[in-house]
CSV table of C-alpha atoms in Angstrom, one decimal:
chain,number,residue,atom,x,y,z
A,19,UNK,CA,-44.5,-60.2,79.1
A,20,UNK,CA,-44.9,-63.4,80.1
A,21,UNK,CA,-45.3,-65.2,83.1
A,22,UNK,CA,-44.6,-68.5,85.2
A,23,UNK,CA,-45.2,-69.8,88.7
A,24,UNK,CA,-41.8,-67.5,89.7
A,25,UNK,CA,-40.8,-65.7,87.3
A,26,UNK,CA,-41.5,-63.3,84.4
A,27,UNK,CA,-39.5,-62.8,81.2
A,28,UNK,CA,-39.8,-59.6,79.5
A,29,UNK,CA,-38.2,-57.0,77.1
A,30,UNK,CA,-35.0,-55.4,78.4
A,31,UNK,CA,-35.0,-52.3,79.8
A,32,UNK,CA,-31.5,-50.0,80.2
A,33,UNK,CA,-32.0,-50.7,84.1
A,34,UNK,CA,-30.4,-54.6,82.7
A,35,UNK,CA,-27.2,-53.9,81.0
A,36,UNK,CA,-25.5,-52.9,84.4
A,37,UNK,CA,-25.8,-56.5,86.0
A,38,UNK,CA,-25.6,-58.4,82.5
A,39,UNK,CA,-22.4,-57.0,81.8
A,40,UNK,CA,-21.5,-57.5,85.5
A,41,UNK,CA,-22.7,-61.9,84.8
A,42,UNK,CA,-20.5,-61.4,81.6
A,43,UNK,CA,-17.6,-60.8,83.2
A,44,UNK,CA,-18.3,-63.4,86.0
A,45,UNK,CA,-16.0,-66.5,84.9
A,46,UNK,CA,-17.8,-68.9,86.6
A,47,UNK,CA,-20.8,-67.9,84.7
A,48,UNK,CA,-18.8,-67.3,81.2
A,49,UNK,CA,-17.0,-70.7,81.9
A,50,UNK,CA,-18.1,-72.6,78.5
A,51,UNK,CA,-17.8,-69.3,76.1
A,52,UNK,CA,-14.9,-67.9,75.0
A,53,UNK,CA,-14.0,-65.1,77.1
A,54,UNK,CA,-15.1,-62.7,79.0
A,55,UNK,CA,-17.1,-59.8,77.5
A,56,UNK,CA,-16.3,-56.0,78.3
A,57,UNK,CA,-18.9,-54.0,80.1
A,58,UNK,CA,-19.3,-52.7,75.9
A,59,UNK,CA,-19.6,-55.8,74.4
A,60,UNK,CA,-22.4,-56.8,76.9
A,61,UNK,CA,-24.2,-53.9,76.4
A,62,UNK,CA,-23.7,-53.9,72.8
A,63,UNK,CA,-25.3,-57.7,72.9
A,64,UNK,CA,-28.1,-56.7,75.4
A,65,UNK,CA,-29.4,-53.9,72.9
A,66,UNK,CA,-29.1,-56.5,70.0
A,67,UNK,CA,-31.2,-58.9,72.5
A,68,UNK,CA,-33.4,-56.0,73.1
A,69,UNK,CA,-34.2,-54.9,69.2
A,70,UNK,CA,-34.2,-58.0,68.5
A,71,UNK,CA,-37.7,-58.5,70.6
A,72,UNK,CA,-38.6,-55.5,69.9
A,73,UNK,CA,-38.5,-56.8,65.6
A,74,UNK,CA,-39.8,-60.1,66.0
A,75,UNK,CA,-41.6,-60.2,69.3
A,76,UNK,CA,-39.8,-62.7,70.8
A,77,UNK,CA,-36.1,-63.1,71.7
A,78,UNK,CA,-34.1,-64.0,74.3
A,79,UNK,CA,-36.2,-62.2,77.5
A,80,UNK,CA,-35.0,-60.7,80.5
A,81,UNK,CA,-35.8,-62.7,83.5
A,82,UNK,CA,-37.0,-61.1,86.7
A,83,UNK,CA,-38.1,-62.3,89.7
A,84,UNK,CA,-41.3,-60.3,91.3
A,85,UNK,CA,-40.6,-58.3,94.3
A,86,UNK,CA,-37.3,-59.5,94.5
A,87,UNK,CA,-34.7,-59.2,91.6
A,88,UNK,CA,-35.3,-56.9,88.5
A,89,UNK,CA,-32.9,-59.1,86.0
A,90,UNK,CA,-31.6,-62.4,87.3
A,91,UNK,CA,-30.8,-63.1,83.3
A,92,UNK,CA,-32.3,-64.0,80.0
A,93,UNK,CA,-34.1,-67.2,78.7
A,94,UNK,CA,-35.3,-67.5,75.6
A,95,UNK,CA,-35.3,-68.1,71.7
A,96,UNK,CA,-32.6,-67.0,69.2
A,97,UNK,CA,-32.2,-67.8,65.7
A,98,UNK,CA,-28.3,-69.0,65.3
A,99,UNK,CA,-26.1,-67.8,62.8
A,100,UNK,CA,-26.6,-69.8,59.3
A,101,UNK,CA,-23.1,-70.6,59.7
A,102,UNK,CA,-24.5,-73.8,61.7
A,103,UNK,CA,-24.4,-76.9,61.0
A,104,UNK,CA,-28.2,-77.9,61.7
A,105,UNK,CA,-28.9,-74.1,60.5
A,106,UNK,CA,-32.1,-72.9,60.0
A,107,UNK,CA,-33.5,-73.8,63.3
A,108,UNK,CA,-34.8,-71.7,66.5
A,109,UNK,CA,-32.5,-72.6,69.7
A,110,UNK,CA,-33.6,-71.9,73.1
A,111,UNK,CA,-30.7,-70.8,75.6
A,112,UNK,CA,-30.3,-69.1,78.6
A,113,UNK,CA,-27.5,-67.3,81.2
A,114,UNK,CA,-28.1,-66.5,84.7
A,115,UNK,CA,-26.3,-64.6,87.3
A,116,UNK,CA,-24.8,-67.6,89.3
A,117,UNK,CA,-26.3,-66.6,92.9
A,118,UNK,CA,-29.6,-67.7,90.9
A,119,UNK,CA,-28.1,-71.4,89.8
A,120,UNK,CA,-29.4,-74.9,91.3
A,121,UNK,CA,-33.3,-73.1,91.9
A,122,UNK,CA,-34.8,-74.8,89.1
A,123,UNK,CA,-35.2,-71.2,87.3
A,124,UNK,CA,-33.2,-71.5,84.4
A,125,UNK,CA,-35.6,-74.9,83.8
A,126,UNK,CA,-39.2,-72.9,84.6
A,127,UNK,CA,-38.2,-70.5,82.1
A,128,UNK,CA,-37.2,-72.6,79.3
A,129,UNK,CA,-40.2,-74.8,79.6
A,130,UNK,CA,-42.6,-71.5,79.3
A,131,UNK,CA,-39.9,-70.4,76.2
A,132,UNK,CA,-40.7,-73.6,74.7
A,133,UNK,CA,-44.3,-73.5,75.2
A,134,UNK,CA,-44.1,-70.4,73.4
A,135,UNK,CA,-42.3,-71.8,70.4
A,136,UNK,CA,-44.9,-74.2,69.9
A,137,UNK,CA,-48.1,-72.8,71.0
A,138,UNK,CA,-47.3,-69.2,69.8
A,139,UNK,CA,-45.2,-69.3,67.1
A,140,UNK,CA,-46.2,-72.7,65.7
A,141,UNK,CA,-42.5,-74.1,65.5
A,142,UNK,CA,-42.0,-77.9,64.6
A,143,UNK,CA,-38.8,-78.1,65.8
A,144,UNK,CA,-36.4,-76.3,68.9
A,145,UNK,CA,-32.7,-77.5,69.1
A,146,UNK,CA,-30.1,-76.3,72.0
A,147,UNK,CA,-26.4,-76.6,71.7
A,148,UNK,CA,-23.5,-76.2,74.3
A,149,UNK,CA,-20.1,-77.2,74.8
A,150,UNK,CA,-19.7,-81.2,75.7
A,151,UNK,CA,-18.3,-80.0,79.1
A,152,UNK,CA,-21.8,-77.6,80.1
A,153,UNK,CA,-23.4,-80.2,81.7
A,154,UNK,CA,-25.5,-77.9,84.3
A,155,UNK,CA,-27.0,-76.5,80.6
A,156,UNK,CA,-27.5,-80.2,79.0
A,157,UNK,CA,-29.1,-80.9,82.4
A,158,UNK,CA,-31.8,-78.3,81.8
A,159,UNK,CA,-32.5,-79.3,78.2
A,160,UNK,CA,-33.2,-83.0,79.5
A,161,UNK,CA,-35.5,-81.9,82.1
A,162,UNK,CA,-36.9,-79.8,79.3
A,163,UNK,CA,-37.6,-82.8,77.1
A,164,UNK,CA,-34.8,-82.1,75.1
A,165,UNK,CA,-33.3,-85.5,73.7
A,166,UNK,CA,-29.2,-85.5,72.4
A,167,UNK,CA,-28.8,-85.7,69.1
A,168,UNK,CA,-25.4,-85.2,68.1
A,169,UNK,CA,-22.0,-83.6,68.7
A,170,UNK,CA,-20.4,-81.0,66.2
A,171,UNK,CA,-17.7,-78.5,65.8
A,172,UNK,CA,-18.6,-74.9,66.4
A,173,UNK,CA,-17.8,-72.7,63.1
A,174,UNK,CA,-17.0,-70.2,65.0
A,175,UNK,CA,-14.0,-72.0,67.5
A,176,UNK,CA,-10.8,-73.5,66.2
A,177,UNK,CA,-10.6,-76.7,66.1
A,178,UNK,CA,-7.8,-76.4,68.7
A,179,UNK,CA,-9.9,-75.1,71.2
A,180,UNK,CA,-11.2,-76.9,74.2
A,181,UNK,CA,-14.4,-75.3,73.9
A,182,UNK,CA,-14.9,-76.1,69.8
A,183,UNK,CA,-16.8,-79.4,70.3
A,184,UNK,CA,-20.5,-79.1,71.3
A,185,UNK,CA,-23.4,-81.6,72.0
A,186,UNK,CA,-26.7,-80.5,69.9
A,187,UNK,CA,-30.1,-81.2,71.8
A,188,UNK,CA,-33.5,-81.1,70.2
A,189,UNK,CA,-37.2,-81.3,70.8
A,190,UNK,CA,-40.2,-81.8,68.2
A,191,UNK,CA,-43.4,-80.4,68.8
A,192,UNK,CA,-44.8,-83.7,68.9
A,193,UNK,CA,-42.2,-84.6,71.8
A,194,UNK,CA,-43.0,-81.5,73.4
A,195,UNK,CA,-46.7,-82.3,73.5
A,196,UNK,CA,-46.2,-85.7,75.2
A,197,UNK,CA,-43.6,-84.4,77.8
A,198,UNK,CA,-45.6,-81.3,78.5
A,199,UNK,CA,-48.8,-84.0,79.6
């Protein structure tokens, strides 16, 4: 578990798939993936989030709010697919519930992530990648200390669709030091 000044990001527990899948099927929040997932595809990826933890120790963790919200969402790290282009890297992501957008959470929580990556797991390197249009996510990697590095096509999209081009972001260790200060 770990915390910040607001929040704490943990391991899943069963109590999380309800509202997950209930964010995954929120458009506004699934906006810049794909589609919507079913209520068993999201728990399907929240037990994949959760082993996933529970294997390496680190994932993408549930974030709760103390005496307020069990599961607002996840923040975290996530090894991508090798199918990608800058593959192998560690990203840092995130997805909140969207009554929990614009309150500086999604940005807490990354910044401890990251501190983790570097302190804890001795990474030289974190990248983040999004569609060009996400710019509430490329917002967060900036105030991260995230700095654009390029745009690419996701493997995974056609190239006919809006969503296949995406901006990569990325932040040494040594640039995470001096922002960090």
């Amino acid at each position: 578990m770990i915390r910040t000044e607001r929040l704490i990001l943990r391991q899943w527990n069963d109590e999380d798939l309800l509202p997950f899948s209930q964010m995954c099927e929120d458009k506004d929040v699934m906006e810049f993936f794909p589609k919507l997932l079913t209520v068993q595809e999201s728990y399907a990826m929240g037990e994949k989030i959760r082993s996933l933890i529970a294997e390496r120790g680190w994932g993408f963790w549930a974030v709760e709010i103390p005496g307020h919200s069990k599961f607002i969402g996840f923040v975290g790290l996530h090894i991508p697919k090798e199918s990608m282009p800058f593959s192998p890297c560690v990203e840092i992501g995130w997805r909140l519930a969207k009554r929990y957008w614009g309150m500086g959470y999604a940005t807490e929580a990354a910044k401890e992530s990251l501190r983790y990556a570097f302190t804890h797991l001795d990474l030289d390197e974190v990248v983040s990648f999004t569609t060009v249009g996400n710019i509430r996510s490329q917002s967060v990697m900036e105030k991260i200390g995230m700095a654009y590095t390029s745009n690419f096509e996701h493997p995974d999209l056609e190239f006919s669709d809006p969503l296949c081009e995406h901006v990569l972001y990325k932040i040494s260790k040594d640039q995470w030091e001096l922002h960090a200060l």
